[in-house]
PDB file of C-alpha atoms and ligand atoms in Angstrom:
ATOM      1  CA  MET A   1       5.730  31.288 -15.675  1.00 49.00           C
ATOM      2  CA  THR A   2       2.769  32.045 -13.470  1.00 62.00           C
ATOM      3  CA  ASP A   3       2.594  33.204  -9.890  1.00 69.00           C
ATOM      4  CA  LYS A   4      -0.522  31.122  -9.198  1.00 83.00           C
ATOM      5  CA  ALA A   5      -0.172  28.856  -6.160  1.00 94.00           C
ATOM      6  CA  ILE A   6       0.784  25.349  -7.234  1.00 97.00           C
ATOM      7  CA  LEU A   7      -2.454  24.045  -5.688  1.00 97.00           C
ATOM      8  CA  HIS A   8      -5.033  26.138  -7.517  1.00 97.00           C
ATOM      9  CA  VAL A   9      -8.432  25.489  -9.023  1.00 97.00           C
ATOM     10  CA  GLY A  10      -7.775  23.476 -12.178  1.00 98.00           C
ATOM     11  CA  ALA A  11      -4.259  22.323 -11.191  1.00 98.00           C
ATOM     12  CA  VAL A  12      -3.616  18.751 -12.359  1.00 98.00           C
ATOM     13  CA  ALA A  13      -2.482  16.317  -9.664  1.00 99.00           C
ATOM     14  CA  LEU A  14      -1.446  12.692 -10.119  1.00 99.00           C
ATOM     15  CA  VAL A  15      -1.861  10.546  -7.000  1.00 99.00           C
ATOM     16  CA  THR A  16      -0.416   7.016  -6.996  1.00 99.00           C
ATOM     17  CA  GLY A  17      -2.056   4.503  -4.684  1.00 98.00           C
ATOM     18  CA  ALA A  18      -5.312   6.470  -4.716  1.00 99.00           C
ATOM     19  CA  SER A  19      -7.545   3.412  -4.281  1.00 98.00           C
ATOM     20  CA  ALA A  20      -7.083   3.247  -0.493  1.00 98.00           C
ATOM     21  CA  GLY A  21      -5.700   4.836   2.656  1.00 98.00           C
ATOM     22  CA  ILE A  22      -3.482   7.906   2.422  1.00 99.00           C
ATOM     23  CA  GLY A  23      -3.640   8.217  -1.362  1.00 99.00           C
ATOM     24  CA  ARG A  24      -7.406   8.172  -1.338  1.00 98.00           C
ATOM     25  CA  ALA A  25      -7.527  10.804   1.428  1.00 99.00           C
ATOM     26  CA  VAL A  26      -5.094  13.019  -0.521  1.00 99.00           C
ATOM     27  CA  ALA A  27      -7.196  12.658  -3.694  1.00 99.00           C
ATOM     28  CA  VAL A  28     -10.327  13.680  -1.762  1.00 98.00           C
ATOM     29  CA  ALA A  29      -8.550  16.679  -0.198  1.00 98.00           C
ATOM     30  CA  LEU A  30      -7.083  17.852  -3.516  1.00 98.00           C
ATOM     31  CA  SER A  31     -10.404  17.550  -5.282  1.00 98.00           C
ATOM     32  CA  ALA A  32     -12.132  19.514  -2.515  1.00 98.00           C
ATOM     33  CA  ARG A  33      -9.649  22.305  -3.261  1.00 98.00           C
ATOM     34  CA  GLY A  34     -10.515  22.352  -6.965  1.00 98.00           C
ATOM     35  CA  ALA A  35      -7.633  20.305  -8.375  1.00 98.00           C
ATOM     36  CA  ARG A  36      -8.213  17.924 -11.277  1.00 98.00           C
ATOM     37  CA  VAL A  37      -7.090  14.608  -9.866  1.00 99.00           C
ATOM     38  CA  ILE A  38      -5.666  11.611 -11.718  1.00 99.00           C
ATOM     39  CA  CYS A  39      -6.303   8.690  -9.379  1.00 99.00           C
ATOM     40  CA  ALA A  40      -3.841   5.873 -10.093  1.00 98.00           C
ATOM     41  CA  ALA A  41      -3.613   2.346  -8.644  1.00 98.00           C
ATOM     42  CA  ARG A  42      -4.101  -1.261  -9.711  1.00 98.00           C
ATOM     43  CA  ARG A  43      -7.741  -1.722  -8.617  1.00 98.00           C
ATOM     44  CA  ARG A  44      -9.769   0.000 -11.311  1.00 98.00           C
ATOM     45  CA  ASP A  45     -13.155  -0.643  -9.631  1.00 98.00           C
ATOM     46  CA  ARG A  46     -12.023   1.247  -6.543  1.00 98.00           C
ATOM     47  CA  LEU A  47     -10.704   4.120  -8.643  1.00 98.00           C
ATOM     48  CA  GLU A  48     -13.899   4.421 -10.621  1.00 98.00           C
ATOM     49  CA  ALA A  49     -15.954   4.495  -7.424  1.00 98.00           C
ATOM     50  CA  LEU A  50     -13.665   7.223  -6.036  1.00 98.00           C
ATOM     51  CA  VAL A  51     -13.845   9.316  -9.203  1.00 98.00           C
ATOM     52  CA  GLY A  52     -17.647   9.131  -8.941  1.00 98.00           C
ATOM     53  CA  GLU A  53     -17.492  10.508  -5.385  1.00 98.00           C
ATOM     54  CA  LEU A  54     -15.030  13.351  -5.905  1.00 98.00           C
ATOM     55  CA  PRO A  55     -16.552  16.836  -6.154  1.00 97.00           C
ATOM     56  CA  GLY A  56     -14.425  17.929  -9.127  1.00 97.00           C
ATOM     57  CA  PRO A  57     -13.039  16.554 -12.399  1.00 98.00           C
ATOM     58  CA  ALA A  58     -11.068  13.351 -11.889  1.00 98.00           C
ATOM     59  CA  LEU A  59      -9.714  10.461 -13.898  1.00 98.00           C
ATOM     60  CA  ALA A  60      -9.216   6.795 -12.984  1.00 98.00           C
ATOM     61  CA  LEU A  61      -5.838   5.509 -14.192  1.00 98.00           C
ATOM     62  CA  GLU A  62      -5.217   1.794 -13.804  1.00 98.00           C
ATOM     63  CA  LEU A  63      -1.486   1.631 -13.135  1.00 98.00           C
ATOM     64  CA  ASP A  64       0.868  -0.839 -11.495  1.00 98.00           C
ATOM     65  CA  ILE A  65       3.913   1.275 -10.678  1.00 98.00           C
ATOM     66  CA  ALA A  66       6.002  -1.909 -10.544  1.00 98.00           C
ATOM     67  CA  ASP A  67       5.352  -2.285 -14.278  1.00 98.00           C
ATOM     68  CA  GLY A  68       8.124  -0.134 -15.735  1.00 98.00           C
ATOM     69  CA  GLU A  69       6.762   0.131 -19.262  1.00 98.00           C
ATOM     70  CA  ALA A  70       3.320   1.130 -18.018  1.00 98.00           C
ATOM     71  CA  VAL A  71       4.914   3.842 -15.875  1.00 98.00           C
ATOM     72  CA  ASP A  72       7.166   5.138 -18.649  1.00 97.00           C
ATOM     73  CA  GLY A  73       4.173   5.516 -20.972  1.00 97.00           C
ATOM     74  CA  LEU A  74       1.689   6.846 -18.458  1.00 97.00           C
ATOM     75  CA  VAL A  75       1.628  10.469 -19.607  1.00 98.00           C
ATOM     76  CA  ALA A  76       1.158   9.483 -23.257  1.00 97.00           C
ATOM     77  CA  ARG A  77      -1.890   7.405 -22.253  1.00 97.00           C
ATOM     78  CA  LEU A  78      -3.613  10.370 -20.582  1.00 98.00           C
ATOM     79  CA  PRO A  79      -6.095  12.497 -22.516  1.00 98.00           C
ATOM     80  CA  GLU A  80      -4.209  15.491 -23.897  1.00 98.00           C
ATOM     81  CA  ASP A  81      -5.708  18.057 -21.539  1.00 97.00           C
ATOM     82  CA  TRP A  82      -4.597  16.011 -18.491  1.00 98.00           C
ATOM     83  CA  ARG A  83      -0.915  15.735 -19.403  1.00 98.00           C
ATOM     84  CA  ARG A  84       0.363  18.946 -17.842  1.00 98.00           C
ATOM     85  CA  ILE A  85       0.866  17.645 -14.327  1.00 98.00           C
ATOM     86  CA  ASP A  86       1.463  20.314 -11.671  1.00 98.00           C
ATOM     87  CA  ILE A  87       1.527  18.037  -8.631  1.00 98.00           C
ATOM     88  CA  LEU A  88       2.760  14.462  -8.238  1.00 99.00           C
ATOM     89  CA  ILE A  89       1.942  12.553  -5.058  1.00 99.00           C
ATOM     90  CA  ASN A  90       4.228   9.505  -4.904  1.00 99.00           C
ATOM     91  CA  ASN A  91       2.228   7.493  -2.410  1.00 98.00           C
ATOM     92  CA  ALA A  92       1.768   3.892  -3.633  1.00 98.00           C
ATOM     93  CA  GLY A  93       3.594   1.431  -1.428  1.00 98.00           C
ATOM     94  CA  HIS A  94       3.300  -1.784   0.546  1.00 98.00           C
ATOM     95  CA  ASP A  95       5.061  -4.135   2.968  1.00 97.00           C
ATOM     96  CA  LEU A  96       4.300  -7.658   1.777  1.00 96.00           C
ATOM     97  CA  GLY A  97       4.820 -10.310   4.438  1.00 93.00           C
ATOM     98  CA  GLY A  98       5.068  -7.800   7.299  1.00 90.00           C
ATOM     99  CA  ARG A  99       7.603  -8.096  10.089  1.00 92.00           C
ATOM    100  CA  GLN A 100       9.610 -11.306  10.034  1.00 94.00           C
ATOM    101  CA  PRO A 101      13.260 -12.362  10.135  1.00 97.00           C
ATOM    102  CA  TYR A 102      14.932 -11.714   6.804  1.00 98.00           C
ATOM    103  CA  HIS A 103      16.090 -15.304   6.280  1.00 98.00           C
ATOM    104  CA  GLN A 104      12.472 -16.503   6.361  1.00 97.00           C
ATOM    105  CA  ARG A 105      11.164 -14.080   3.757  1.00 97.00           C
ATOM    106  CA  ALA A 106       9.777 -15.052   0.377  1.00 97.00           C
ATOM    107  CA  ALA A 107      12.114 -13.766  -2.332  1.00 97.00           C
ATOM    108  CA  ALA A 108       9.109 -12.676  -4.404  1.00 97.00           C
ATOM    109  CA  ASP A 109       7.883 -10.433  -1.556  1.00 97.00           C
ATOM    110  CA  VAL A 110      11.313  -8.821  -1.217  1.00 98.00           C
ATOM    111  CA  ALA A 111      11.363  -8.039  -4.931  1.00 98.00           C
ATOM    112  CA  ALA A 112       7.776  -6.757  -4.971  1.00 98.00           C
ATOM    113  CA  VAL A 113       8.370  -4.323  -2.097  1.00 98.00           C
ATOM    114  CA  ILE A 114      11.465  -2.858  -3.744  1.00 98.00           C
ATOM    115  CA  GLN A 115       9.859  -2.769  -7.197  1.00 98.00           C
ATOM    116  CA  THR A 116       6.944  -0.718  -5.875  1.00 98.00           C
ATOM    117  CA  ASN A 117       8.324   1.389  -3.009  1.00 98.00           C
ATOM    118  CA  VAL A 118      11.657   2.203  -4.640  1.00 98.00           C
ATOM    119  CA  THR A 119      11.868   1.489  -8.377  1.00 98.00           C
ATOM    120  CA  GLY A 120       8.215   2.317  -9.040  1.00 98.00           C
ATOM    121  CA  MET A 121       8.429   5.607  -7.122  1.00 99.00           C
ATOM    122  CA  MET A 122      11.672   6.597  -8.875  1.00 98.00           C
ATOM    123  CA  ARG A 123      10.372   5.658 -12.298  1.00 98.00           C
ATOM    124  CA  THR A 124       7.086   7.516 -11.769  1.00 98.00           C
ATOM    125  CA  THR A 125       9.134  10.570 -10.825  1.00 98.00           C
ATOM    126  CA  LEU A 126      11.167  10.122 -14.003  1.00 98.00           C
ATOM    127  CA  ALA A 127       7.984  10.002 -16.090  1.00 98.00           C
ATOM    128  CA  ILE A 128       6.720  13.309 -14.668  1.00 98.00           C
ATOM    129  CA  LEU A 129       9.773  15.394 -13.757  1.00 98.00           C
ATOM    130  CA  PRO A 130      11.177  16.331 -17.197  1.00 98.00           C
ATOM    131  CA  ALA A 131       8.055  18.308 -18.145  1.00 98.00           C
ATOM    132  CA  MET A 132       7.964  19.988 -14.732  1.00 98.00           C
ATOM    133  CA  ARG A 133      11.600  21.021 -15.157  1.00 98.00           C
ATOM    134  CA  ALA A 134      10.966  22.289 -18.674  1.00 98.00           C
ATOM    135  CA  ARG A 135       8.105  24.453 -17.359  1.00 98.00           C
ATOM    136  CA  GLY A 136      10.121  25.539 -14.300  1.00 98.00           C
ATOM    137  CA  ARG A 137       7.211  24.631 -12.075  1.00 97.00           C
ATOM    138  CA  GLY A 138       5.882  21.672 -10.123  1.00 98.00           C
ATOM    139  CA  HIS A 139       5.660  20.062  -6.704  1.00 98.00           C
ATOM    140  CA  ILE A 140       6.357  16.427  -5.923  1.00 98.00           C
ATOM    141  CA  VAL A 141       5.301  15.052  -2.553  1.00 99.00           C
ATOM    142  CA  THR A 142       6.612  11.594  -1.721  1.00 99.00           C
ATOM    143  CA  ILE A 143       5.209   9.563   1.137  1.00 99.00           C
ATOM    144  CA  GLY A 144       8.172   8.063   2.948  1.00 98.00           C
ATOM    145  CA  SER A 145       7.984   6.789   6.501  1.00 98.00           C
ATOM    146  CA  VAL A 146       9.612   7.235   9.882  1.00 98.00           C
ATOM    147  CA  ASN A 147      11.209   3.924   8.832  1.00 98.00           C
ATOM    148  CA  GLY A 148      13.176   5.980   6.304  1.00 98.00           C
ATOM    149  CA  VAL A 149      15.327   7.345   9.116  1.00 98.00           C
ATOM    150  CA  GLU A 150      15.059   4.749  11.867  1.00 97.00           C
ATOM    151  CA  TRP A 151      15.201   0.984  11.807  1.00 96.00           C
ATOM    152  CA  VAL A 152      13.681  -1.874  13.772  1.00 95.00           C
ATOM    153  CA  ALA A 153      14.450  -5.591  13.739  1.00 96.00           C
ATOM    154  CA  ASN A 154      12.457  -7.938  11.492  1.00 96.00           C
ATOM    155  CA  HIS A 155      11.495  -5.059   9.220  1.00 97.00           C
ATOM    156  CA  SER A 156      14.577  -4.937   7.007  1.00 97.00           C
ATOM    157  CA  VAL A 157      12.955  -4.934   3.583  1.00 98.00           C
ATOM    158  CA  TYR A 158      10.438  -2.174   4.248  1.00 98.00           C
ATOM    159  CA  VAL A 159      13.016  -0.176   6.237  1.00 98.00           C
ATOM    160  CA  GLY A 160      15.510  -0.605   3.395  1.00 98.00           C
ATOM    161  CA  SER A 161      12.929   0.571   0.878  1.00 98.00           C
ATOM    162  CA  LYS A 162      12.074   3.687   2.877  1.00 98.00           C
ATOM    163  CA  PHE A 163      15.738   4.526   3.543  1.00 98.00           C
ATOM    164  CA  ALA A 164      16.129   4.417  -0.245  1.00 98.00           C
ATOM    165  CA  VAL A 165      13.147   6.774  -0.615  1.00 99.00           C
ATOM    166  CA  HIS A 166      14.729   9.174   1.891  1.00 98.00           C
ATOM    167  CA  GLY A 167      18.167   9.129   0.249  1.00 98.00           C
ATOM    168  CA  PHE A 168      16.734   9.545  -3.240  1.00 98.00           C
ATOM    169  CA  THR A 169      14.443  12.377  -2.159  1.00 98.00           C
ATOM    170  CA  ASN A 170      17.166  14.346  -0.389  1.00 98.00           C
ATOM    171  CA  SER A 171      19.625  13.992  -3.243  1.00 98.00           C
ATOM    172  CA  LEU A 172      17.063  14.927  -5.878  1.00 98.00           C
ATOM    173  CA  ARG A 173      15.900  17.921  -3.847  1.00 98.00           C
ATOM    174  CA  GLN A 174      19.404  19.380  -3.886  1.00 98.00           C
ATOM    175  CA  GLU A 175      19.591  18.888  -7.626  1.00 98.00           C
ATOM    176  CA  LEU A 176      16.250  20.666  -8.096  1.00 98.00           C
ATOM    177  CA  GLN A 177      17.313  23.752  -6.150  1.00 97.00           C
ATOM    178  CA  GLY A 178      16.576  26.809  -8.303  1.00 97.00           C
ATOM    179  CA  THR A 179      14.579  24.918 -10.950  1.00 98.00           C
ATOM    180  CA  GLY A 180      11.113  25.899  -9.709  1.00 98.00           C
ATOM    181  CA  VAL A 181      10.283  22.261  -8.923  1.00 98.00           C
ATOM    182  CA  ARG A 182       9.842  21.527  -5.218  1.00 98.00           C
ATOM    183  CA  LEU A 183      10.127  18.157  -3.508  1.00 98.00           C
ATOM    184  CA  THR A 184       8.690  17.272  -0.121  1.00 98.00           C
ATOM    185  CA  GLU A 185       8.899  14.016   1.783  1.00 98.00           C
ATOM    186  CA  VAL A 186       6.095  13.322   4.239  1.00 99.00           C
ATOM    187  CA  MET A 187       7.168  10.691   6.756  1.00 98.00           C
ATOM    188  CA  PRO A 188       4.362   9.266   8.859  1.00 98.00           C
ATOM    189  CA  GLY A 189       4.495   6.880  11.772  1.00 98.00           C
ATOM    190  CA  LEU A 190       1.693   4.384  12.217  1.00 98.00           C
ATOM    191  CA  VAL A 191      -1.365   5.110  10.043  1.00 98.00           C
ATOM    192  CA  ARG A 192      -4.557   3.101  10.324  1.00 98.00           C
ATOM    193  CA  SER A 193      -5.295   2.206   6.704  1.00 98.00           C
ATOM    194  CA  GLU A 194      -5.454  -0.937   4.567  1.00 97.00           C
ATOM    195  CA  PHE A 195      -1.672  -1.172   4.830  1.00 97.00           C
ATOM    196  CA  ALA A 196      -1.642  -3.898   7.499  1.00 96.00           C
ATOM    197  CA  ALA A 197      -4.242  -6.036   5.719  1.00 96.00           C
ATOM    198  CA  ALA A 198      -2.294  -5.686   2.456  1.00 96.00           C
ATOM    199  CA  ARG A 199       0.774  -7.067   4.264  1.00 95.00           C
ATOM    200  CA  TRP A 200      -1.009 -10.323   4.949  1.00 95.00           C
ATOM    201  CA  GLY A 201      -2.953 -10.911   1.747  1.00 94.00           C
ATOM    202  CA  GLY A 202      -6.069  -9.045   2.915  1.00 95.00           C
ATOM    203  CA  ASP A 203      -6.313 -10.751   6.339  1.00 95.00           C
ATOM    204  CA  GLU A 204      -8.534  -8.156   8.102  1.00 96.00           C
ATOM    205  CA  ALA A 205      -8.591  -9.990  11.446  1.00 96.00           C
ATOM    206  CA  ARG A 206      -4.810 -10.040  11.623  1.00 95.00           C
ATOM    207  CA  ALA A 207      -4.678  -6.382  10.642  1.00 96.00           C
ATOM    208  CA  ALA A 208      -7.193  -5.455  13.369  1.00 96.00           C
ATOM    209  CA  GLU A 209      -5.139  -7.390  15.928  1.00 95.00           C
ATOM    210  CA  PHE A 210      -2.001  -5.525  14.777  1.00 95.00           C
ATOM    211  CA  TYR A 211      -3.542  -2.048  15.060  1.00 96.00           C
ATOM    212  CA  GLY A 212      -5.068  -3.070  18.416  1.00 95.00           C
ATOM    213  CA  ARG A 213      -1.558  -3.337  19.882  1.00 95.00           C
ATOM    214  CA  PHE A 214      -1.080   0.441  19.658  1.00 96.00           C
ATOM    215  CA  ASP A 215      -2.682   3.152  21.796  1.00 94.00           C
ATOM    216  CA  SER A 216      -3.178   5.469  18.850  1.00 97.00           C
ATOM    217  CA  ALA A 217      -2.575   5.825  15.154  1.00 98.00           C
ATOM    218  CA  LEU A 218      -2.710   8.581  12.562  1.00 98.00           C
ATOM    219  CA  SER A 219      -5.586   8.626  10.101  1.00 98.00           C
ATOM    220  CA  PRO A 220      -5.062   8.894   6.325  1.00 98.00           C
ATOM    221  CA  GLU A 221      -6.711  12.335   6.586  1.00 98.00           C
ATOM    222  CA  ASP A 222      -4.020  13.466   9.074  1.00 98.00           C
ATOM    223  CA  VAL A 223      -1.386  12.656   6.459  1.00 98.00           C
ATOM    224  CA  ALA A 224      -3.430  14.357   3.714  1.00 99.00           C
ATOM    225  CA  ASP A 225      -3.504  17.528   5.873  1.00 98.00           C
ATOM    226  CA  ALA A 226       0.315  17.459   5.994  1.00 98.00           C
ATOM    227  CA  VAL A 227       0.519  17.021   2.222  1.00 98.00           C
ATOM    228  CA  LEU A 228      -1.756  20.019   1.661  1.00 98.00           C
ATOM    229  CA  TYR A 229       0.246  22.082   4.141  1.00 98.00           C
ATOM    230  CA  ALA A 230       3.387  21.506   2.067  1.00 98.00           C
ATOM    231  CA  LEU A 231       1.581  22.273  -1.198  1.00 98.00           C
ATOM    232  CA  ASP A 232       0.090  25.478   0.199  1.00 98.00           C
ATOM    233  CA  THR A 233       3.398  27.151   1.032  1.00 97.00           C
ATOM    234  CA  PRO A 234       4.443  30.024  -1.253  1.00 95.00           C
ATOM    235  CA  PRO A 235       6.804  29.197  -4.159  1.00 93.00           C
ATOM    236  CA  HIS A 236       9.930  30.416  -2.341  1.00 94.00           C
ATOM    237  CA  VAL A 237       9.346  27.945   0.515  1.00 96.00           C
ATOM    238  CA  ASN A 238      10.162  24.258   0.240  1.00 96.00           C
ATOM    239  CA  ILE A 239       9.000  22.048   3.080  1.00 98.00           C
ATOM    240  CA  CYS A 240      11.669  19.352   2.882  1.00 98.00           C
ATOM    241  CA  ASP A 241      10.629  16.720   5.424  1.00 98.00           C
ATOM    242  CA  LEU A 242       7.493  16.470   7.484  1.00 98.00           C
ATOM    243  CA  VAL A 243       7.555  13.818  10.208  1.00 98.00           C
ATOM    244  CA  LEU A 244       4.213  12.900  11.779  1.00 98.00           C
ATOM    245  CA  ARG A 245       3.650  10.486  14.654  1.00 98.00           C
ATOM    246  CA  PRO A 246       0.607   9.499  16.626  1.00 97.00           C
ATOM    247  CA  ALA A 247       0.566  11.488  19.885  1.00 95.00           C
TER     248      ALA A 247
HETATM  249  N1  NAP B   1       0.045   2.756   7.052  1.00 90.40           N
HETATM  250  C1  NAP B   1       1.156   3.142   7.681  1.00 90.40           C
HETATM  251  O1  NAP B   1       1.342   2.891   8.896  1.00 90.40           O
HETATM  252  C2  NAP B   1       2.218   3.929   6.929  1.00 90.40           C
HETATM  253  C3  NAP B   1       3.189   4.607   7.679  1.00 90.40           C
HETATM  254  C4  NAP B   1       4.176   5.306   6.999  1.00 90.40           C
HETATM  255  C5  NAP B   1       4.186   5.351   5.631  1.00 90.40           C
HETATM  256  N2  NAP B   1       3.235   4.696   4.923  1.00 90.40           N
HETATM  257  C6  NAP B   1       3.311   4.756   3.462  1.00 90.40           C
HETATM  258  O2  NAP B   1       2.159   5.395   2.974  1.00 90.40           O
HETATM  259  C7  NAP B   1       1.882   4.959   1.649  1.00 90.40           C
HETATM  260  C8  NAP B   1       0.419   4.573   1.517  1.00 90.40           C
HETATM  261  O3  NAP B   1       0.128   3.551   2.442  1.00 90.40           O
HETATM  262  P1  NAP B   1      -1.307   3.382   3.126  1.00 90.40           P
HETATM  263  O4  NAP B   1      -1.087   3.319   4.577  1.00 90.40           O
HETATM  264  O5  NAP B   1      -2.270   4.344   2.572  1.00 90.40           O
HETATM  265  O6  NAP B   1      -1.644   1.885   2.648  1.00 90.40           O
HETATM  266  P2  NAP B   1      -2.936   1.261   1.894  1.00 90.40           P
HETATM  267  O7  NAP B   1      -4.183   1.710   2.558  1.00 90.40           O
HETATM  268  O8  NAP B   1      -2.652  -0.201   1.826  1.00 90.40           O
HETATM  269  O9  NAP B   1      -2.852   1.901   0.432  1.00 90.40           O
HETATM  270  C9  NAP B   1      -1.789   1.585  -0.416  1.00 90.40           C
HETATM  271  C10 NAP B   1      -2.105   2.057  -1.813  1.00 90.40           C
HETATM  272  O10 NAP B   1      -0.990   1.769  -2.664  1.00 90.40           O
HETATM  273  C11 NAP B   1      -1.487   1.140  -3.839  1.00 90.40           C
HETATM  274  N3  NAP B   1      -0.447   0.294  -4.411  1.00 90.40           N
HETATM  275  C12 NAP B   1       0.273  -0.691  -3.798  1.00 90.40           C
HETATM  276  N4  NAP B   1       1.116  -1.240  -4.676  1.00 90.40           N
HETATM  277  C13 NAP B   1       0.939  -0.589  -5.866  1.00 90.40           C
HETATM  278  C14 NAP B   1       1.506  -0.711  -7.153  1.00 90.40           C
HETATM  279  N5  NAP B   1       2.457  -1.621  -7.424  1.00 90.40           N
HETATM  280  N6  NAP B   1       1.093   0.122  -8.132  1.00 90.40           N
HETATM  281  C15 NAP B   1       0.149   1.046  -7.878  1.00 90.40           C
HETATM  282  N7  NAP B   1      -0.440   1.200  -6.686  1.00 90.40           N
HETATM  283  C16 NAP B   1      -0.053   0.386  -5.693  1.00 90.40           C
HETATM  284  C17 NAP B   1      -2.738   0.389  -3.399  1.00 90.40           C
HETATM  285  O11 NAP B   1      -3.645   0.255  -4.476  1.00 90.40           O
HETATM  286  P3  NAP B   1      -3.901  -1.036  -5.366  1.00 90.40           P
HETATM  287  O12 NAP B   1      -3.783  -2.227  -4.467  1.00 90.40           O
HETATM  288  O13 NAP B   1      -5.279  -0.807  -5.900  1.00 90.40           O
HETATM  289  O14 NAP B   1      -2.864  -0.966  -6.427  1.00 90.40           O
HETATM  290  C18 NAP B   1      -3.318   1.388  -2.403  1.00 90.40           C
HETATM  291  O15 NAP B   1      -4.082   2.350  -3.078  1.00 90.40           O
HETATM  292  C19 NAP B   1       2.871   3.820   1.366  1.00 90.40           C
HETATM  293  O16 NAP B   1       3.963   4.314   0.618  1.00 90.40           O
HETATM  294  C20 NAP B   1       3.336   3.419   2.756  1.00 90.40           C
HETATM  295  O17 NAP B   1       4.626   2.855   2.742  1.00 90.40           O
HETATM  296  C21 NAP B   1       2.244   3.989   5.536  1.00 90.40           C
END
């Protein structure tokens, strides 16, 4: 055991979905604080560019969290001195197809949202948690959503996925009580990121029109600030849920 803060110079952090938006902002913030950051996502070119920009040691990890075998074996594929992960940021997620009545949805989109937002997040946690528990130390921050506690029409798949994140996170947190592993869920409202474009196959014009309908939005850096706030609390404090909305 050590009484070092979980976010210390040299701490190893794995960030899923680090190639864009919130995950990228969290990777930048962690690196600025001296963490060694494993930047995971599907787009390797983006990850390599990010690793080149970060001020500290970082690693690009091409990973599709919907690919169960790749997730299960992720720690074994890391160089040996990167395997002791102190901090896991479960951030990767998407909303393919966007808001539309459920009966009109493509079955493949439904499956892909659940495979990433729910199964991928749970399986990534399963790949990392046993070693954290064995060491009696670690902090997992999962990016949920306000849609994990409130629903809207025509958004059933994403809402369902984030309710699952919220239920899983709360149940697991109770189970981790007293183990030295902390679990925080950060639940943002609207964030201006690549999320909307990703909904519609990269359609930037449609994404700009969508964000234009709202008076304000959070930035990925706002969410990264909340993540760091949770990580910076002393070991006897567990920030359970952090809900952020645009003012
Ligand atoms: N934007 C919002 O309004 C909002 C609000 C509340 C919560 N959130 C949540 O915040 C998280 C991040 O979203 P964001 O706004 O930052 O969106 P974003 O800009 O589109 O970034 C999403 C990230 O997830 C990665 N990703 C998607 N599917 C993946 C997969 N199967 N395996 C690995 N990586 C994957 C993407 O990278 P690759 O494409 O390179 O794999 C990308 O890096 C998500 O969980 C989202 O549900 C977003």
